[in-house]
Amino acid sequence: MIPNTLDTPHGHLSRPAPDWWREAVVYQVYVPSFADADGDGIGDLRGITDRLDHLADLGVDALWLTPFYPSPWTDAGYDVSDYRGVDPRHGTLDDFRGLVRSAHGRGLKIIVDVVPNHCSDQHPWFVEALASPPGSPARDRFIFREGRGPDGSLPPADWKSKFGGGAWTRVPDGQWYMHIFSAEQPDLNWENSDVLADFEGILRFWLDLGADGFRIDVAHGLRKDLVEPLRDTGGRDSASLNSPPEGEDHPFWDRDEVHDIYRTWRKIIDSYAPPRITVAEAGVSAARLPLYTRPDELHQAFNFFHLRCPWDAEEFRKVIDTSLTGARAVGTLPTWVLSNHDVVRHRTRYALPQGIDYRAWLSGGGTDPAPDDALGHRRARAAALLTLALPGSAYLYQGEELGLPEVSDLPLDALRDPMWERTGRTTKGRDGCRIPIPWTRSGGSHGFGPGGSWLPQPDNWGEHAVEVQTGQPDSFLELYRTALSVRTRFRGDESFGWLPARDGELAFRKGRFECRINLSERPLPLPEDAGAVLLASGSLQGDMIGPDTAVWLAAAGG
């Protein structure tokens, strides 16, 4: 149990000079789909460098780059074969150095995605492991085990892969190796000293090249309970398991031992100046999430509870209260996330009935039911102002600032996500949120690059382009630009307090400004003592806030 050190759930913690990351806006660049400079249809580091002005003009503080390392691309780069290089499809180490210089010159920081839970089956270590006998030091870097049954033909445990099917694959000599994800992504053994030492070197390598921090993939999965005999989990599907049930001692999720790793990493991070940061992708319970951000561990952890919250005022209030209380109990602030490269884009989620099975919906082509795009449009804009008003860091997924919807009708022969094959072609996976973003109204790839795009763009994709939205007052892009500009005026004061609200409304004050969101189906009047309107996600109807609309106000008396 984490003690709450505050006298009130959201006490006043004003910081005249906060660490840059506490209330930063971080833009997630999904490298394959952002911008392509060399014309091979896949995004690259030079393409990102060429588009930095867009991000500087948007007003973000940092870029999180998804993996760009050498990789066979079984999982679009999250299967790493060399952690100290750049895949030729994404450029060179010199391109990375150039990106860092250009970003830093614009006041933008660079966060690198590190993938410590697993590597590629083409990583030299795994190639060596397959060529080595059972019990060898090379195999001990991974999780090899004998099978069950008289002839060892059954997996060592009933553990399931998040990509579908079992989490074990047998090799010709009869042993099995573990992989939480695809068979081409063997899990590393974090009890092995070689693994520990190598990743400490990997962190230093990128920090020495100027990286400003790391996003840690599958941060809650590194340590496993490997005591023999391995424990079964009851055959539950890891693909649908966001986190272990509260209080469960799970064999490979959210083990207490994982925190020893991050205490060591924090010492490395803190040895660099200017300050660098770490952010965890940890699919754990709300009660456990703050453990990853204790003062001697990581700086931040993604807040997927906000992302998964239904469009409901009371549910958002619960998530916000829980997130703020948990984070502040360990001296940090929450992150706020609406979309990323693994989920249906929130404009489309908000356009669908609550409780829908998104996997089934995608597998049916995204037509049953048909999204109410006008509803999703309003809610996505309101959600942006809600998210950006809260104390803490906001992580924006590329294309979010353009209001991009999910592409649910990709041709089956275009799908690249390994989920498609591993589930027997029943789960279409995440390709629909990874379509290369449009920069121009027309052109073969709408300005993405001169050689097409690795995933097909819809015919109407150019309607969402940066070129089209720039200068249009009612566009998503201008809403985000304005919101990020206004937001900078209220940084530094981390105070937060709920205000009286009507049914279906959220209302709170942060420092010297106030945010109100009408999540109901009826217009709501502004309070009589409301301050000046700073920004609204939709047109106000006189002194009325329309349904699914958010407004920022100068706090009365502030």
Coordinates of C-alpha atoms in Angstrom, one line a residue:
M1 CA 0.0 0.0 0.0
I2 CA 1.4 3.4 -1.0
P3 CA 1.0 6.0 1.6
N4 CA -0.7 9.3 0.6
T5 CA 1.6 12.0 1.9
L6 CA -0.9 14.8 1.1
D7 CA -3.4 16.3 3.5
T8 CA -6.0 16.5 0.7
P9 CA -6.4 14.4 -2.5
H10 CA -5.2 17.3 -4.7
G11 CA -3.2 19.6 -2.4
H12 CA -1.5 22.8 -3.7
L13 CA 2.0 21.9 -5.0
S14 CA 3.1 25.0 -6.7
R15 CA 6.6 24.7 -8.2
P16 CA 8.2 28.0 -9.5
A17 CA 10.7 26.0 -11.7
P18 CA 9.3 22.5 -12.2
D19 CA 11.3 19.8 -14.0
W20 CA 10.6 20.1 -17.7
W21 CA 8.8 16.8 -17.9
R22 CA 6.2 17.4 -15.1
E23 CA 3.8 19.3 -17.4
A24 CA 5.4 18.6 -20.8
V25 CA 3.5 17.9 -24.0
V26 CA 5.2 14.9 -25.7
Y27 CA 4.4 14.0 -29.3
Q28 CA 4.6 10.4 -30.2
V29 CA 6.2 9.9 -33.6
Y30 CA 5.4 6.5 -35.0
V31 CA 8.5 6.4 -37.1
P32 CA 7.3 4.3 -40.1
S33 CA 4.3 6.5 -40.7
F34 CA 5.4 10.1 -40.0
A35 CA 7.5 11.3 -43.0
D36 CA 9.5 9.5 -45.6
A37 CA 12.5 11.4 -47.0
D38 CA 14.2 8.6 -49.1
G39 CA 11.2 7.5 -51.1
D40 CA 11.0 3.8 -50.0
G41 CA 7.4 4.3 -48.6
I42 CA 8.6 3.9 -45.0
G43 CA 9.1 6.8 -42.6
D44 CA 12.7 7.7 -41.6
L45 CA 14.7 10.0 -39.4
R46 CA 15.5 12.5 -42.1
G47 CA 11.8 12.7 -42.8
I48 CA 11.2 13.6 -39.1
T49 CA 14.0 16.2 -39.3
D50 CA 12.4 17.8 -42.3
R51 CA 9.1 18.1 -40.5
L52 CA 10.3 19.5 -37.2
D53 CA 8.9 22.9 -37.9
H54 CA 5.4 21.4 -37.8
L55 CA 6.1 20.1 -34.3
A56 CA 7.7 23.3 -33.1
D57 CA 4.8 25.3 -34.5
L58 CA 2.3 22.9 -32.8
G59 CA 3.9 23.8 -29.5
V60 CA 5.0 20.4 -28.1
D61 CA 8.0 20.0 -25.8
A62 CA 9.4 16.6 -26.8
L63 CA 9.2 13.8 -29.4
W64 CA 8.9 10.2 -28.4
L65 CA 10.3 8.1 -31.3
T66 CA 9.1 4.5 -31.7
P67 CA 11.8 2.0 -32.5
F68 CA 14.1 2.8 -35.4
Y69 CA 16.7 0.1 -34.7
P70 CA 17.8 -2.6 -37.1
S71 CA 15.0 -5.1 -37.2
P72 CA 13.5 -7.8 -39.5
W73 CA 10.2 -5.9 -39.0
T74 CA 8.1 -8.7 -37.8
D75 CA 6.4 -6.2 -35.5
A76 CA 7.3 -2.9 -37.2
G77 CA 10.5 -2.4 -35.3
Y78 CA 9.6 -3.8 -31.9
D79 CA 11.6 -6.9 -32.8
V80 CA 15.1 -5.4 -32.4
S81 CA 18.2 -7.1 -33.8
D82 CA 20.7 -4.4 -32.8
Y83 CA 20.0 -1.9 -30.0
R84 CA 22.9 0.3 -30.9
G85 CA 22.1 1.1 -34.5
V86 CA 19.6 2.5 -37.0
D87 CA 17.7 0.3 -39.5
P88 CA 18.7 1.3 -43.1
R89 CA 15.0 1.8 -43.9
H90 CA 15.0 4.5 -41.2
G91 CA 18.4 6.0 -41.9
T92 CA 21.8 6.0 -40.2
L93 CA 23.3 7.0 -36.8
D94 CA 24.4 10.3 -38.5
D95 CA 20.8 10.9 -39.3
F96 CA 19.9 10.4 -35.6
R97 CA 22.7 12.8 -34.6
G98 CA 21.3 15.3 -37.1
L99 CA 17.8 14.9 -35.8
V100 CA 18.9 15.5 -32.2
R101 CA 20.8 18.6 -33.2
S102 CA 17.9 20.0 -35.2
A103 CA 15.4 19.2 -32.5
H104 CA 17.5 20.7 -29.7
G105 CA 18.0 23.8 -31.9
R106 CA 14.2 24.2 -31.8
G107 CA 13.9 23.6 -28.1
L108 CA 12.5 20.1 -28.7
K109 CA 13.7 17.0 -26.7
I110 CA 14.1 13.5 -28.1
I111 CA 12.8 10.4 -26.2
V112 CA 13.9 7.1 -27.5
D113 CA 11.9 3.9 -27.3
V114 CA 13.8 1.1 -25.6
V115 CA 12.5 -2.5 -25.9
P116 CA 14.0 -4.5 -23.0
N117 CA 11.5 -7.4 -22.6
H118 CA 12.3 -9.1 -25.8
C119 CA 14.5 -8.9 -28.9
S120 CA 14.4 -10.3 -32.4
D121 CA 15.0 -13.9 -33.2
Q122 CA 17.7 -12.5 -35.5
H123 CA 19.6 -10.8 -32.7
P124 CA 23.1 -12.2 -32.5
W125 CA 22.4 -13.5 -29.0
F126 CA 19.4 -15.5 -30.0
V127 CA 21.2 -16.9 -33.1
E128 CA 24.0 -18.0 -30.7
A129 CA 21.5 -19.5 -28.3
L130 CA 19.9 -21.7 -31.1
A131 CA 23.4 -22.9 -32.1
S132 CA 24.3 -23.7 -28.5
P133 CA 23.2 -26.7 -26.4
P134 CA 20.6 -26.7 -23.6
G135 CA 22.0 -25.4 -20.4
S136 CA 24.6 -23.2 -22.1
P137 CA 25.4 -19.6 -21.1
A138 CA 24.0 -18.4 -24.5
R139 CA 20.6 -20.0 -23.8
D140 CA 20.5 -18.6 -20.3
R141 CA 20.1 -15.1 -21.7
F142 CA 16.7 -16.2 -22.8
I143 CA 14.0 -18.3 -21.2
F144 CA 14.5 -21.9 -22.5
R145 CA 12.8 -24.8 -20.7
E146 CA 12.1 -28.4 -21.2
G147 CA 8.6 -29.3 -22.2
R148 CA 6.0 -31.2 -20.3
G149 CA 4.8 -34.7 -20.9
P150 CA 6.7 -38.0 -21.4
D151 CA 8.4 -36.7 -24.6
G152 CA 8.5 -33.0 -23.7
S153 CA 6.0 -32.2 -26.5
L154 CA 3.8 -30.0 -24.3
P155 CA 4.8 -26.4 -23.5
P156 CA 6.5 -25.8 -20.1
A157 CA 3.4 -23.8 -18.9
D158 CA 0.1 -22.7 -20.3
W159 CA 1.2 -19.1 -20.8
K160 CA -0.5 -17.2 -23.6
S161 CA 0.9 -14.7 -26.1
K162 CA -0.5 -11.2 -26.3
F163 CA -0.5 -11.7 -30.1
G164 CA -2.6 -14.9 -29.9
G165 CA -1.7 -18.5 -29.4
G166 CA 0.8 -19.9 -26.9
A167 CA 3.8 -18.1 -25.5
W168 CA 6.2 -21.0 -26.1
T169 CA 7.9 -22.2 -29.3
R170 CA 9.8 -25.5 -29.6
V171 CA 13.2 -25.7 -31.2
P172 CA 14.7 -28.7 -33.0
D173 CA 16.6 -30.1 -30.0
G174 CA 13.3 -30.3 -28.1
Q175 CA 13.5 -27.3 -25.7
W176 CA 11.0 -24.5 -25.7
Y177 CA 11.6 -20.7 -25.5
M178 CA 9.2 -18.1 -24.1
H179 CA 7.8 -15.1 -26.0
I180 CA 5.0 -12.9 -24.6
F181 CA 4.5 -11.6 -28.2
S182 CA 5.3 -13.3 -31.5
A183 CA 7.6 -16.3 -31.8
E184 CA 10.1 -13.9 -33.6
Q185 CA 10.4 -11.9 -30.4
P186 CA 12.0 -14.2 -27.7
D187 CA 11.8 -12.8 -24.2
L188 CA 15.1 -12.0 -22.5
N189 CA 16.0 -13.4 -19.1
W190 CA 16.4 -10.5 -16.7
E191 CA 18.0 -12.7 -14.1
N192 CA 21.0 -13.0 -16.4
S193 CA 23.9 -10.7 -15.7
D194 CA 24.7 -10.3 -19.4
V195 CA 21.3 -8.9 -20.0
L196 CA 21.5 -6.5 -17.1
A197 CA 24.9 -5.2 -18.1
D198 CA 24.1 -4.9 -21.8
F199 CA 21.0 -2.7 -21.3
E200 CA 22.9 -0.4 -19.0
G201 CA 25.3 0.0 -21.8
I202 CA 22.4 0.6 -24.3
L203 CA 21.0 3.4 -22.1
R204 CA 24.4 5.1 -21.9
F205 CA 24.9 4.7 -25.7
W206 CA 21.8 6.7 -26.6
L207 CA 22.2 9.2 -23.7
D208 CA 25.7 9.9 -25.0
L209 CA 24.3 10.6 -28.4
G210 CA 22.0 13.2 -27.0
A211 CA 18.8 11.4 -26.2
D212 CA 16.7 13.1 -23.5
G213 CA 15.1 10.0 -22.1
F214 CA 13.5 6.7 -22.8
R215 CA 10.0 5.2 -23.2
I216 CA 10.2 1.7 -21.8
D217 CA 8.2 -0.9 -23.7
V218 CA 6.4 -3.6 -21.6
A219 CA 8.0 -2.1 -18.5
H220 CA 5.9 -4.4 -16.2
G221 CA 6.9 -7.7 -18.0
L222 CA 10.7 -7.9 -17.6
R223 CA 10.9 -10.2 -14.5
K224 CA 9.2 -13.6 -14.4
D225 CA 8.7 -16.2 -11.8
L226 CA 10.9 -18.9 -13.2
V227 CA 10.9 -21.2 -10.2
E228 CA 10.3 -24.8 -11.4
P229 CA 7.8 -26.1 -12.0
L230 CA 6.5 -23.1 -13.8
R231 CA 3.0 -22.0 -12.7
D232 CA 0.1 -22.2 -15.0
T233 CA -2.2 -19.2 -15.4
G234 CA -5.4 -21.1 -16.2
G235 CA -4.9 -20.5 -19.9
R236 CA -6.2 -16.9 -19.8
D237 CA -5.7 -15.0 -23.0
S238 CA -2.9 -12.4 -22.5
A239 CA -4.2 -10.5 -25.5
S240 CA -7.2 -9.3 -23.6
L241 CA -5.5 -9.0 -20.2
N242 CA -4.7 -5.3 -19.6
S243 CA -3.3 -6.0 -16.2
P244 CA -3.3 -8.8 -13.6
P245 CA -6.3 -8.9 -11.3
E246 CA -5.8 -6.8 -8.2
G247 CA -3.6 -8.6 -5.7
E248 CA -2.7 -11.5 -8.0
D249 CA 0.8 -12.9 -8.0
H250 CA 1.2 -13.3 -11.7
P251 CA 4.1 -15.3 -13.1
F252 CA 5.2 -12.8 -15.7
W253 CA 3.3 -9.5 -15.2
D254 CA 4.1 -6.8 -12.7
R255 CA 6.6 -8.7 -10.6
D256 CA 8.0 -6.8 -7.6
E257 CA 11.5 -7.8 -8.7
V258 CA 11.2 -5.5 -11.8
H259 CA 11.7 -2.4 -9.6
D260 CA 15.3 -3.4 -8.8
I261 CA 16.0 -2.9 -12.5
Y262 CA 14.6 0.6 -12.6
R263 CA 16.4 1.7 -9.5
T264 CA 19.6 0.9 -11.2
W265 CA 18.5 2.6 -14.4
R266 CA 17.5 5.7 -12.4
K267 CA 21.1 6.1 -11.1
I268 CA 22.3 6.0 -14.7
I269 CA 19.7 8.6 -15.9
D270 CA 20.5 10.9 -13.0
S271 CA 24.2 10.9 -13.8
Y272 CA 23.5 12.9 -17.0
A273 CA 22.8 16.6 -17.4
P274 CA 20.7 18.3 -18.4
P275 CA 18.0 16.2 -16.7
R276 CA 16.8 13.1 -18.7
I277 CA 13.6 11.2 -18.1
T278 CA 12.0 7.8 -18.3
V279 CA 8.4 6.8 -18.9
A280 CA 7.0 3.3 -18.4
E281 CA 4.5 1.5 -20.5
A282 CA 3.0 -0.5 -17.6
G283 CA -0.3 -2.3 -18.0
V284 CA -1.0 -2.6 -14.3
S285 CA -3.7 -1.7 -11.8
A286 CA -4.2 1.9 -10.6
A287 CA -3.0 0.9 -7.2
R288 CA 0.3 -0.6 -8.5
L289 CA 1.1 2.1 -11.2
P290 CA 2.6 4.6 -8.7
L291 CA 5.2 2.0 -7.7
Y292 CA 6.9 2.5 -11.0
T293 CA 7.3 6.3 -10.4
R294 CA 8.7 6.3 -6.9
P295 CA 11.5 8.9 -6.5
D296 CA 14.3 6.4 -7.1
E297 CA 12.7 4.7 -10.0
L298 CA 11.1 6.0 -13.2
H299 CA 9.8 9.6 -13.8
Q300 CA 6.4 8.8 -15.4
A301 CA 4.1 6.0 -16.4
F302 CA 1.4 6.0 -19.1
N303 CA -2.1 6.5 -17.8
F304 CA -4.1 4.0 -19.8
F305 CA -7.1 4.4 -17.5
H306 CA -7.7 7.9 -19.0
L307 CA -7.4 6.4 -22.5
R308 CA -9.9 3.6 -21.7
C309 CA -12.4 5.8 -19.8
P310 CA -15.9 5.9 -21.4
W311 CA -17.5 9.2 -22.3
D312 CA -19.1 9.8 -18.9
A313 CA -18.5 12.6 -16.4
E314 CA -18.5 10.5 -13.3
E315 CA -16.1 7.9 -14.8
F316 CA -13.7 10.6 -15.9
R317 CA -13.9 12.2 -12.5
K318 CA -13.0 8.8 -10.8
V319 CA -10.1 8.3 -13.2
I320 CA -8.8 11.8 -12.6
D321 CA -9.1 11.6 -8.8
T322 CA -7.4 8.2 -8.7
S323 CA -4.6 9.2 -11.1
L324 CA -3.8 12.5 -9.3
T325 CA -3.9 10.9 -5.8
G326 CA -1.7 7.9 -6.8
A327 CA 0.9 10.0 -8.6
R328 CA 1.1 12.8 -6.0
A329 CA 1.6 10.2 -3.3
V330 CA 5.0 9.4 -4.8
G331 CA 5.8 13.1 -5.6
T332 CA 5.1 13.1 -9.3
L333 CA 2.1 13.9 -11.6
P334 CA 0.1 11.7 -14.0
T335 CA 0.4 11.4 -17.7
W336 CA -2.7 11.8 -19.8
V337 CA -3.1 9.8 -23.0
L338 CA -6.0 9.5 -25.5
S339 CA -4.4 7.4 -28.3
N340 CA -1.3 5.6 -29.4
H341 CA 0.0 3.1 -32.0
D342 CA -1.7 0.2 -30.3
V343 CA -5.4 1.3 -30.0
V344 CA -8.3 2.4 -32.2
R345 CA -7.9 6.2 -32.6
H346 CA -10.1 8.1 -30.1
R347 CA -12.0 10.1 -32.7
T348 CA -13.5 6.8 -33.8
R349 CA -13.8 5.2 -30.3
Y350 CA -15.9 8.2 -29.2
A351 CA -18.1 7.7 -32.3
L352 CA -19.1 4.2 -31.4
P353 CA -21.4 2.8 -28.7
Q354 CA -19.8 2.4 -25.3
G355 CA -18.7 -1.2 -24.4
I356 CA -18.2 -2.2 -28.0
D357 CA -15.6 -5.0 -28.7
Y358 CA -13.2 -3.0 -30.9
R359 CA -11.5 -6.2 -32.2
A360 CA -14.7 -7.7 -33.4
W361 CA -15.7 -4.4 -34.9
L362 CA -12.5 -4.1 -36.8
S363 CA -12.6 -7.7 -38.0
G364 CA -16.1 -6.9 -39.4
G365 CA -14.7 -4.0 -41.5
G366 CA -15.8 -1.2 -39.1
T367 CA -19.3 -1.0 -40.4
D368 CA -21.4 -2.7 -37.7
P369 CA -22.2 -0.3 -36.2
A370 CA -21.2 2.6 -38.4
P371 CA -19.4 5.3 -36.5
D372 CA -21.2 8.5 -35.8
D373 CA -18.3 10.6 -37.0
A374 CA -20.0 14.0 -36.2
L375 CA -20.3 12.8 -32.6
G376 CA -16.7 11.5 -32.6
H377 CA -15.5 14.8 -34.0
R378 CA -17.1 16.8 -31.2
R379 CA -16.0 14.5 -28.5
A380 CA -12.4 14.2 -29.7
R381 CA -12.1 18.0 -29.7
A382 CA -13.6 18.3 -26.2
A383 CA -11.4 15.4 -24.9
A384 CA -8.3 17.3 -26.2
L385 CA -9.1 20.3 -24.0
L386 CA -9.9 18.1 -21.1
T387 CA -6.6 16.3 -21.4
L388 CA -4.5 19.4 -21.9
A389 CA -6.1 21.2 -18.9
L390 CA -5.1 18.5 -16.4
P391 CA -2.0 18.8 -14.2
G392 CA 0.7 16.5 -15.6
S393 CA 2.1 15.6 -18.9
A394 CA 0.1 15.0 -22.1
Y395 CA 1.2 12.5 -24.7
L396 CA -0.2 13.2 -28.1
Y397 CA -0.2 10.5 -30.8
Q398 CA 0.8 11.6 -34.3
G399 CA -2.2 12.6 -36.4
E400 CA -4.3 13.3 -33.2
E401 CA -3.7 17.0 -33.9
L402 CA -5.3 16.4 -37.3
G403 CA -8.3 14.6 -35.9
L404 CA -7.5 11.5 -37.8
P405 CA -10.0 8.7 -37.6
E406 CA -9.3 5.0 -37.5
V407 CA -9.0 3.3 -40.9
S408 CA -11.1 0.2 -40.3
D409 CA -11.5 -1.0 -43.8
L410 CA -7.9 -1.8 -44.9
P411 CA -7.7 -4.5 -47.5
L412 CA -6.9 -7.8 -45.9
D413 CA -3.8 -8.3 -48.2
A414 CA -2.4 -5.0 -46.8
L415 CA -2.4 -6.0 -43.1
R416 CA 1.1 -6.1 -41.5
D417 CA 0.3 -6.5 -37.8
P418 CA 1.5 -10.0 -36.6
M419 CA -1.8 -10.4 -34.7
W420 CA -3.4 -11.1 -38.1
E421 CA -1.5 -14.3 -38.8
R422 CA -1.1 -15.4 -35.2
T423 CA -4.8 -15.3 -34.5
G424 CA -5.6 -17.3 -37.6
R425 CA -6.6 -14.2 -39.5
T426 CA -9.4 -13.4 -37.1
T427 CA -7.9 -10.2 -35.4
K428 CA -7.0 -7.5 -37.8
G429 CA -4.7 -5.8 -35.3
R430 CA -3.4 -2.2 -35.1
D431 CA -2.7 -1.2 -38.7
G432 CA -5.7 1.1 -38.8
C433 CA -4.2 3.6 -36.4
R434 CA -0.8 3.4 -38.1
I435 CA -1.6 4.8 -41.6
P436 CA 1.0 7.3 -42.7
I437 CA -0.3 10.8 -41.9
P438 CA -1.3 13.3 -44.7
W439 CA 0.7 16.5 -45.1
T440 CA -0.8 17.7 -48.4
R441 CA -4.3 17.6 -50.0
S442 CA -3.1 15.7 -53.0
G443 CA -0.2 13.6 -54.3
G444 CA 0.6 9.9 -54.3
S445 CA 1.0 9.7 -50.5
H446 CA -0.4 13.1 -49.5
G447 CA 3.1 14.5 -48.9
F448 CA 4.2 11.6 -46.7
G449 CA 7.0 10.8 -49.2
P450 CA 7.9 10.5 -52.9
G451 CA 7.5 6.7 -53.0
G452 CA 4.0 5.9 -51.8
S453 CA 3.2 4.6 -48.3
W454 CA 3.8 1.2 -46.6
L455 CA 0.2 1.0 -45.5
P456 CA -2.5 2.3 -48.0
Q457 CA -4.0 5.7 -47.3
P458 CA -7.8 6.1 -47.8
D459 CA -9.0 8.1 -50.8
N460 CA -10.2 10.9 -48.6
W461 CA -7.1 11.1 -46.5
G462 CA -6.0 14.4 -48.0
E463 CA -9.1 16.1 -46.4
H464 CA -7.3 15.8 -43.1
A465 CA -3.9 17.1 -44.3
V466 CA -1.7 19.6 -42.5
E467 CA -1.8 21.8 -45.6
V468 CA -5.7 21.8 -45.5
Q469 CA -6.1 22.5 -41.8
T470 CA -3.4 25.2 -41.4
G471 CA -5.0 28.6 -40.9
Q472 CA -8.5 27.2 -40.7
P473 CA -9.9 28.5 -37.4
D474 CA -12.3 25.6 -36.8
S475 CA -9.8 22.8 -37.7
F476 CA -8.3 20.3 -35.3
L477 CA -4.8 21.5 -36.0
E478 CA -5.6 25.1 -35.1
L479 CA -7.4 24.0 -31.9
Y480 CA -4.4 22.1 -30.8
R481 CA -2.0 24.9 -31.7
T482 CA -4.1 27.4 -29.8
A483 CA -4.6 25.1 -26.8
L484 CA -0.9 24.4 -26.5
S485 CA -0.1 28.0 -26.6
V486 CA -2.7 28.9 -24.0
R487 CA -1.5 26.0 -21.9
T488 CA 2.0 27.4 -21.5
R489 CA 0.5 30.4 -19.6
F490 CA -0.7 28.2 -16.8
R491 CA 2.3 25.9 -16.3
G492 CA 4.1 25.7 -13.0
D493 CA 1.1 25.9 -10.7
E494 CA 0.1 22.3 -10.1
S495 CA -2.9 23.0 -7.9
F496 CA -6.2 21.3 -8.8
G497 CA -9.7 21.5 -7.4
W498 CA -13.1 20.4 -8.5
L499 CA -15.8 23.0 -9.0
P500 CA -19.6 22.6 -8.5
A501 CA -20.9 20.9 -11.6
R502 CA -24.3 19.9 -13.1
D503 CA -25.2 16.4 -14.0
G504 CA -23.1 15.3 -17.0
E505 CA -20.6 18.0 -16.5
L506 CA -17.0 18.2 -15.4
A507 CA -15.7 21.4 -13.9
F508 CA -12.3 22.1 -12.3
R509 CA -9.8 24.8 -11.7
K510 CA -6.1 24.4 -12.3
G511 CA -4.1 27.4 -11.0
R512 CA -5.5 30.5 -12.7
F513 CA -7.8 28.9 -15.2
E514 CA -10.9 26.9 -15.3
C515 CA -12.1 24.0 -17.5
R516 CA -15.7 22.9 -18.1
I517 CA -16.7 20.0 -20.2
N518 CA -20.3 19.2 -21.1
L519 CA -20.6 15.5 -21.6
S520 CA -24.3 15.5 -21.6
E521 CA -26.8 15.6 -24.4
R522 CA -28.2 19.0 -23.5
P523 CA -26.8 22.6 -23.5
L524 CA -25.6 23.9 -20.1
P525 CA -25.3 27.6 -19.2
L526 CA -22.0 29.1 -18.2
P527 CA -22.0 30.1 -14.6
E528 CA -23.0 33.7 -14.0
D529 CA -19.6 34.5 -12.5
A530 CA -17.7 32.8 -15.3
G531 CA -14.4 34.4 -16.4
A532 CA -13.4 35.3 -19.9
V533 CA -13.5 32.5 -22.4
L534 CA -10.0 31.6 -23.5
L535 CA -10.8 28.7 -25.8
A536 CA -13.7 26.4 -26.7
S537 CA -13.7 23.1 -28.5
G538 CA -16.9 24.1 -30.4
S539 CA -19.1 27.1 -30.9
L540 CA -20.7 28.4 -27.8
Q541 CA -24.4 29.1 -28.1
G542 CA -24.5 32.5 -26.4
D543 CA -23.8 31.7 -22.8
M544 CA -24.5 28.0 -23.3
I545 CA -22.0 25.2 -23.6
G546 CA -23.3 22.7 -26.2
P547 CA -23.3 19.0 -25.8
D548 CA -19.9 17.3 -26.0
T549 CA -18.1 20.6 -25.8
A550 CA -15.3 21.9 -23.6
V551 CA -14.4 25.4 -22.7
W552 CA -11.4 27.1 -21.0
L553 CA -12.0 30.2 -18.9
A554 CA -9.9 32.6 -17.0
A555 CA -10.7 31.6 -13.4
A556 CA -13.1 34.0 -11.7
G557 CA -11.1 36.1 -9.3
G558 CA -7.9 34.5 -10.6

